[in-house]
PDB file of C-alpha atoms in Angstrom:
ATOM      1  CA  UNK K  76      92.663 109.360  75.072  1.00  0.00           C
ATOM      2  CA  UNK K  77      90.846 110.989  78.133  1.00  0.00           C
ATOM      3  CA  UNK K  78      88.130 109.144  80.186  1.00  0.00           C
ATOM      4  CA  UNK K  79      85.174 110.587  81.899  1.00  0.00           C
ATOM      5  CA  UNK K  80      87.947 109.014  84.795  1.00  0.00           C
ATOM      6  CA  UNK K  81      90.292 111.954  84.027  1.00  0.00           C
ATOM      7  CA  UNK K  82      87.990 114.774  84.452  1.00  0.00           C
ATOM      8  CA  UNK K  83      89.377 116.941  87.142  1.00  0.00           C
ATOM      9  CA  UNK K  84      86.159 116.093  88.730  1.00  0.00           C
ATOM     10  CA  UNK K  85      87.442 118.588  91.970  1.00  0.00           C
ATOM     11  CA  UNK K  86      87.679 121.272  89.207  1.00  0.00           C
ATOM     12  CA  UNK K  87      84.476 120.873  87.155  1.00  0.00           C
ATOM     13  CA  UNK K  88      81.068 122.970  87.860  1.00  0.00           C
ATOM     14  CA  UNK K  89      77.674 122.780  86.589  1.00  0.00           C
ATOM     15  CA  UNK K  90      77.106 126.199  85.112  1.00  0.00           C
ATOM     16  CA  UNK K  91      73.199 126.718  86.270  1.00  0.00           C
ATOM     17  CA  UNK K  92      72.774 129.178  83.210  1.00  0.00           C
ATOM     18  CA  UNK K  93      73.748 127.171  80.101  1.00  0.00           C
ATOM     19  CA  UNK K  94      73.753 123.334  82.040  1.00  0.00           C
ATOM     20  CA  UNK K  95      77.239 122.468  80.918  1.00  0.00           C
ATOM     21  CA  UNK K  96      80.510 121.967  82.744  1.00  0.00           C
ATOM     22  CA  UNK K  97      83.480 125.022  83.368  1.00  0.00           C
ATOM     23  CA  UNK K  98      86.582 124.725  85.475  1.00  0.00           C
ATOM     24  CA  UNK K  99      86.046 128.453  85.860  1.00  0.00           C
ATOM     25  CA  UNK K 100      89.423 128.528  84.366  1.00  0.00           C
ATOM     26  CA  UNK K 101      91.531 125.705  85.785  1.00  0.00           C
ATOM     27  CA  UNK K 102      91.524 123.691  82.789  1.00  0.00           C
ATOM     28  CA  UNK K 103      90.585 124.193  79.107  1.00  0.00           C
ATOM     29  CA  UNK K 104      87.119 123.205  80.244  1.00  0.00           C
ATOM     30  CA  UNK K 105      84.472 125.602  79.651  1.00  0.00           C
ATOM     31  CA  UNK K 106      80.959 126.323  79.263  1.00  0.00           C
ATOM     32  CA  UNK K 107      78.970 127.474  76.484  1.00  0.00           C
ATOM     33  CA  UNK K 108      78.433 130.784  78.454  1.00  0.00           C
ATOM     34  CA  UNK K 109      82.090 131.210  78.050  1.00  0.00           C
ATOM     35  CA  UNK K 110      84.475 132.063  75.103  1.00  0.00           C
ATOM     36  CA  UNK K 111      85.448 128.760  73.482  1.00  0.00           C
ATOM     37  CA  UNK K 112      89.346 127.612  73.365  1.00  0.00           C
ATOM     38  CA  UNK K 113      91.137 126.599  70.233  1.00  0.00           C
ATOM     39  CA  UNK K 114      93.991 124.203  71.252  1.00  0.00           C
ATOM     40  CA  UNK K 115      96.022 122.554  68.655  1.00  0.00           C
ATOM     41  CA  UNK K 116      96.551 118.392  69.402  1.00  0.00           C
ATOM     42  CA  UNK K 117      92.882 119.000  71.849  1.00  0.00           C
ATOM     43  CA  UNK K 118      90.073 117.814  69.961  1.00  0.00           C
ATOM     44  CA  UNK K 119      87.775 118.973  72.314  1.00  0.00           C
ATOM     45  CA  UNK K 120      88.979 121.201  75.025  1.00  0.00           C
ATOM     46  CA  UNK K 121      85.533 121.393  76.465  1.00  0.00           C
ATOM     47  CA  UNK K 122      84.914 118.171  76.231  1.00  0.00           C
ATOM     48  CA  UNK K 123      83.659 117.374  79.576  1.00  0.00           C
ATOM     49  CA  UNK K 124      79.869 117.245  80.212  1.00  0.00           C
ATOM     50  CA  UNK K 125      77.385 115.336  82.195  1.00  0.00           C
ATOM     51  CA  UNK K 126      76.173 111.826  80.906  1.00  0.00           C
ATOM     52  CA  UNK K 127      73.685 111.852  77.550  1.00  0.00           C
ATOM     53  CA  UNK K 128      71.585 109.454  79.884  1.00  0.00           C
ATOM     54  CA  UNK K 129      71.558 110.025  83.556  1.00  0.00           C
ATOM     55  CA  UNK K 130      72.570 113.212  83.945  1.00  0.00           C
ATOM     56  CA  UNK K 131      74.374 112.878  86.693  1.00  0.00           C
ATOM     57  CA  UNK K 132      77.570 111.890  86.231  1.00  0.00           C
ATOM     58  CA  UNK K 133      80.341 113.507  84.115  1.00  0.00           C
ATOM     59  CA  UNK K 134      80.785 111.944  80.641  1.00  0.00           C
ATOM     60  CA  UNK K 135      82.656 113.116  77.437  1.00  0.00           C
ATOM     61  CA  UNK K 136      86.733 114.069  77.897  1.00  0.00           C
ATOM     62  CA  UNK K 137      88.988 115.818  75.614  1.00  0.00           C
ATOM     63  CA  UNK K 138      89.425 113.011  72.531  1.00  0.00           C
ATOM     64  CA  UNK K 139      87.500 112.558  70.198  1.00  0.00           C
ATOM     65  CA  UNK K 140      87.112 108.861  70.930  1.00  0.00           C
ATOM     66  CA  UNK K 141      85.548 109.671  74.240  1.00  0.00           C
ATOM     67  CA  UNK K 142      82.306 108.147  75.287  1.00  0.00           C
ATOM     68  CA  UNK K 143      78.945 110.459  75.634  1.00  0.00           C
ATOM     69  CA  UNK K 144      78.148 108.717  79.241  1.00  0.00           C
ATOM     70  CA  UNK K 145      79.062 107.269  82.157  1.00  0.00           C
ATOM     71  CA  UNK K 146      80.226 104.276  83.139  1.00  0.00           C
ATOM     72  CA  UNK K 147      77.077 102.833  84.463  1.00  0.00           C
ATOM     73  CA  UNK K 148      75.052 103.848  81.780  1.00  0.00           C
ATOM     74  CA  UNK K 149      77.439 102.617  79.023  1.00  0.00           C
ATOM     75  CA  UNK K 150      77.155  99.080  81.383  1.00  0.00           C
ATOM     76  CA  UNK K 151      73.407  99.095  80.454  1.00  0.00           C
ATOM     77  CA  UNK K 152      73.559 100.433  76.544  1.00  0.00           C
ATOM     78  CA  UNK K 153      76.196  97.161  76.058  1.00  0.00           C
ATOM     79  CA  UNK K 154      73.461  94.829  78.165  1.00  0.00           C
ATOM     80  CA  UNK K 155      70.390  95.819  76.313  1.00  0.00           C
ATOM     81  CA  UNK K 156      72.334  95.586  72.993  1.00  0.00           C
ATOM     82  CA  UNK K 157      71.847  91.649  73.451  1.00  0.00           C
ATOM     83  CA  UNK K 158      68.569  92.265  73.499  1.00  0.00           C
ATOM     84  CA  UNK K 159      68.501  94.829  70.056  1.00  0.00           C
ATOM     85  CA  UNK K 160      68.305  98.006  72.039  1.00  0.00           C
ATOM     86  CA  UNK K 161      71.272 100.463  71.460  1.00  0.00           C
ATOM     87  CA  UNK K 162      72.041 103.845  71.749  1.00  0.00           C
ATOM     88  CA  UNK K 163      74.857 105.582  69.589  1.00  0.00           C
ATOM     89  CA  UNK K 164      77.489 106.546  72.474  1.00  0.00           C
ATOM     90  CA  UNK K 165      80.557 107.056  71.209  1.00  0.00           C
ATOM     91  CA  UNK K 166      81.363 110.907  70.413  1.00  0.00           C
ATOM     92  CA  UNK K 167      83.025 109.448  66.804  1.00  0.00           C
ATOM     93  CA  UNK K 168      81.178 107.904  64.347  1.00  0.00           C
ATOM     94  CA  UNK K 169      83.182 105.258  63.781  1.00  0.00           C
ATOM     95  CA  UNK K 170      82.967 104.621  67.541  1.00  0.00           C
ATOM     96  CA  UNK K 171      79.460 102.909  66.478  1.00  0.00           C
ATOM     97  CA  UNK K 172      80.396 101.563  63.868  1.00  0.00           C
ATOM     98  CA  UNK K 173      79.895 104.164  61.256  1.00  0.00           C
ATOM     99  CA  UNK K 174      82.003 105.337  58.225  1.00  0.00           C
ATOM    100  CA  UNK K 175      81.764 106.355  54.935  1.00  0.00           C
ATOM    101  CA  UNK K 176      84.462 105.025  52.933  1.00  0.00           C
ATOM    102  CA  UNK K 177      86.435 106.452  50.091  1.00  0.00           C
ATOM    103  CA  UNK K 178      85.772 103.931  47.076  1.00  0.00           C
ATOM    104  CA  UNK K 179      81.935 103.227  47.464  1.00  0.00           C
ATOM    105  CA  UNK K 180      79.075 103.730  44.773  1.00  0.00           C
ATOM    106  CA  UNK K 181      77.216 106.592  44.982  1.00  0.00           C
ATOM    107  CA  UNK K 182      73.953 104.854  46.059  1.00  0.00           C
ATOM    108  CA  UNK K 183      76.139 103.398  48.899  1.00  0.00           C
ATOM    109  CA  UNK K 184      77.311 106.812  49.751  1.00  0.00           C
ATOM    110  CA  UNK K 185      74.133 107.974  49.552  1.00  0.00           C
ATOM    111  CA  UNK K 186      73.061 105.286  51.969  1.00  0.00           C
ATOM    112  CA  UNK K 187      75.707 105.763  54.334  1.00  0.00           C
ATOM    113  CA  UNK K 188      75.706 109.765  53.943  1.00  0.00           C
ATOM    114  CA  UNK K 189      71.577 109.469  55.554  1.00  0.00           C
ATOM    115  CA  UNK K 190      73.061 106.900  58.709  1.00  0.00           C
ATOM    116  CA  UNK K 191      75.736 109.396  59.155  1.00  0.00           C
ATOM    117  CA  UNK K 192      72.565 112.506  59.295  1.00  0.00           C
ATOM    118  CA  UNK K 193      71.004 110.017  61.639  1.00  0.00           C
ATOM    119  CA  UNK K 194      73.459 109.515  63.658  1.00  0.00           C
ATOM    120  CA  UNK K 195      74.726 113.139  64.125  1.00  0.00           C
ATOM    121  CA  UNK K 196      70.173 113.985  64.952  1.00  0.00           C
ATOM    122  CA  UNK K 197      70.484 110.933  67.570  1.00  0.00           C
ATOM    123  CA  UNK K 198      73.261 112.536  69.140  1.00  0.00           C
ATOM    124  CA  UNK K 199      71.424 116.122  68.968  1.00  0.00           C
ATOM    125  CA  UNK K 200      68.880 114.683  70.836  1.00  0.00           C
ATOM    126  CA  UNK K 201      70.398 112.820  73.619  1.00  0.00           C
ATOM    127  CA  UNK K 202      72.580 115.977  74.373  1.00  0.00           C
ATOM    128  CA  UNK K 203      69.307 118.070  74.222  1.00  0.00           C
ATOM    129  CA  UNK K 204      67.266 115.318  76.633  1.00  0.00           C
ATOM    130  CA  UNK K 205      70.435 115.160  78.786  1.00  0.00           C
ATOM    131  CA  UNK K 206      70.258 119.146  79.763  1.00  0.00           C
ATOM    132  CA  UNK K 207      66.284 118.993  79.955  1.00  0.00           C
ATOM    133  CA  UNK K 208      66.894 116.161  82.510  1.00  0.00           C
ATOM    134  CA  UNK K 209      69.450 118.101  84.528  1.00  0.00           C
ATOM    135  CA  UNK K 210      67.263 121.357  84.454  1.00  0.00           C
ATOM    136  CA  UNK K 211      64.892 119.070  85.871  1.00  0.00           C
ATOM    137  CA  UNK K 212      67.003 117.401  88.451  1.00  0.00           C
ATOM    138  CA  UNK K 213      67.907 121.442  89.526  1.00  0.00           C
ATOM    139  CA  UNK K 214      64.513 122.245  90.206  1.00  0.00           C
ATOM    140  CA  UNK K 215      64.444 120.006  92.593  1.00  0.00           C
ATOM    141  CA  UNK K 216      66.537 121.464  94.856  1.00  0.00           C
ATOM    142  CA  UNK K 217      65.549 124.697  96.221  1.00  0.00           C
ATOM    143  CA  UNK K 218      69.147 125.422  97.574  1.00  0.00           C
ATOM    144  CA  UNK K 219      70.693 126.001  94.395  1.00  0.00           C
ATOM    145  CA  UNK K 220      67.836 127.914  92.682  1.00  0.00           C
ATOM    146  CA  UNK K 221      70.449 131.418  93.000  1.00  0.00           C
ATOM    147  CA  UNK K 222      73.523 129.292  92.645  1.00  0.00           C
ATOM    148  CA  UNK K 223      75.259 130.143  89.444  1.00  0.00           C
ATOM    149  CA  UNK K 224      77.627 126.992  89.728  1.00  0.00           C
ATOM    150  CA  UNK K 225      77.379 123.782  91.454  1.00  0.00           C
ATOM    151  CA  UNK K 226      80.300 121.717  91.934  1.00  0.00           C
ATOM    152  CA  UNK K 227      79.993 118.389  89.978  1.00  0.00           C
ATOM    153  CA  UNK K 228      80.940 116.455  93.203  1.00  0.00           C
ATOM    154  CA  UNK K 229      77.933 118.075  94.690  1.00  0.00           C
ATOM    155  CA  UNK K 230      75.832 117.028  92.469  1.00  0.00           C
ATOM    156  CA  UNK K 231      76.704 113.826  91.736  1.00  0.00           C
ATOM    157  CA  UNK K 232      76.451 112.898  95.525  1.00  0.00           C
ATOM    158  CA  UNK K 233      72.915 114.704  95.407  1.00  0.00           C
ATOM    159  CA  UNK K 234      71.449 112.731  92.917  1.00  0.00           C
ATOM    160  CA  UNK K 235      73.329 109.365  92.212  1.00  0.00           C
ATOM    161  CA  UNK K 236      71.797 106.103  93.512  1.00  0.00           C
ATOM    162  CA  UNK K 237      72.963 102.902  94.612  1.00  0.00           C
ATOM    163  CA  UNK K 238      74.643 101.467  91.232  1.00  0.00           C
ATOM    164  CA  UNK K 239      71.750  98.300  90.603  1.00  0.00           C
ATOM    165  CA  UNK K 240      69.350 101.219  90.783  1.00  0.00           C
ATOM    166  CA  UNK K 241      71.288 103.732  88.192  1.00  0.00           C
ATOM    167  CA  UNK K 242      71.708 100.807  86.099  1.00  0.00           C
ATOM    168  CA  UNK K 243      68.201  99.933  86.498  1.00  0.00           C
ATOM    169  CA  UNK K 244      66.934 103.699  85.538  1.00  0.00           C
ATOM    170  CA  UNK K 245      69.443 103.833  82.844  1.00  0.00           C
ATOM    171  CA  UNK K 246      68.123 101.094  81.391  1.00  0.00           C
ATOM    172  CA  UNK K 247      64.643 102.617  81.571  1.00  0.00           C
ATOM    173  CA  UNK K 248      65.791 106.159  79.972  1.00  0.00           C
ATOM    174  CA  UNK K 249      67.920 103.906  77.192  1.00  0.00           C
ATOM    175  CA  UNK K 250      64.461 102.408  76.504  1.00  0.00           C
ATOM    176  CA  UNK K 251      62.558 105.931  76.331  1.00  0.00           C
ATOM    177  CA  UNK K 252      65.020 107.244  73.811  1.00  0.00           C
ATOM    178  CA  UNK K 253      65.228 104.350  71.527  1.00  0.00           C
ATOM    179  CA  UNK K 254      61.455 104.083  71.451  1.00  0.00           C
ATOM    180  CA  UNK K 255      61.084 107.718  70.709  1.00  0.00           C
ATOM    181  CA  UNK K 256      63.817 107.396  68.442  1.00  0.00           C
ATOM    182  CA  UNK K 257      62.300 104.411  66.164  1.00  0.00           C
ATOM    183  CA  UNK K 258      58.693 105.485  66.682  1.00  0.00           C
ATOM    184  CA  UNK K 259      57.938 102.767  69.485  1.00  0.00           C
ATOM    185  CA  UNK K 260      59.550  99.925  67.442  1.00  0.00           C
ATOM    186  CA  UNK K 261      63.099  98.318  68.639  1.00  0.00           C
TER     187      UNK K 261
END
């Protein structure tokens, strides 16, 4: 299984047109600009991309049990959990506790079949929110406005803070999502 800690980090860019990661050919990595790779034992060759919360740090890898953010922000998901506050985060279903079993009633498949829709819309949404925070973090710096790709290093020492206060913010965005996601209930 890959980790967000085995992304060729010195490889991977920020593609300023589509806001996901390339290796501009190093690795199987690529943008959604680019041509998509079909590799057989890769479950997701361009699996790389920057965290469904902070935007700012490279999440995802190439397994399918790979996490859909960072480190830090995964920290904060598992400490508001104790307080009934959770975000979906792993990339597989069953990562959060999800599956539909073979031998079930319908009504139970039923039920499980509309959790399974709601999980695959949550994750829609934080991957959406994730690229309308980094377009947003871009803006922000004038130097890159006619860059076409921004090495993740570079960005990540742009824009990360001191790891209390990412946790801190994470929390905050973590909060945002699940309220928007519940209609302002837990």
């Amino acid at each position: 299984m890959s980790t967000p800690n085995d992304a060729p980090l010195d490889k991977l860019f920020l593609c300023t047109t589509c806001f996901s990661l390339t290796s501009k050919g190093a690795t199987t990595q690529r943008c959604t600009c680019e041509p998509q790779q079909v590799i057989p034992g890769l479950d997701c060759p361009s699996g790389f991309h920057l965290c469904y919360i902070c935007s700012i740090r490279v999440a995802g890898g190439t397994s399918r049990w790979s996490h859909e953010a960072c480190s830090i922000c995964l920290d904060a998901n598992t400490s508001l959990a104790k307080e009934g506050i959770r975000l979906p985060l792993g990339r597989h279903s069953v990562m959060n506790g999800l599956a539909i079993p073979f031998t079930i009633s319908q009504e139970r498949f039923e039920e499980l079949a509309g959790e399974m829709v709601g999980f695959v819309n949550v994750m829609t949404l934080l991957s959406e929110l994730s690229k309308q925070r980094a377009i947003t973090l871009y803006l922000t710096e004038a130097k890159w406005l006619n860059v076409r790709f921004i090495p993740v290093r570079q960005w990540e020492r742009t824009f990360a803070l001191a790891v209390k206060e990412e946790r801190k913010k994470s929390k905050e965005i973590i909060r945002e999502i699940v309220s928007h996601c519940t209609g302002g209930k837990k």
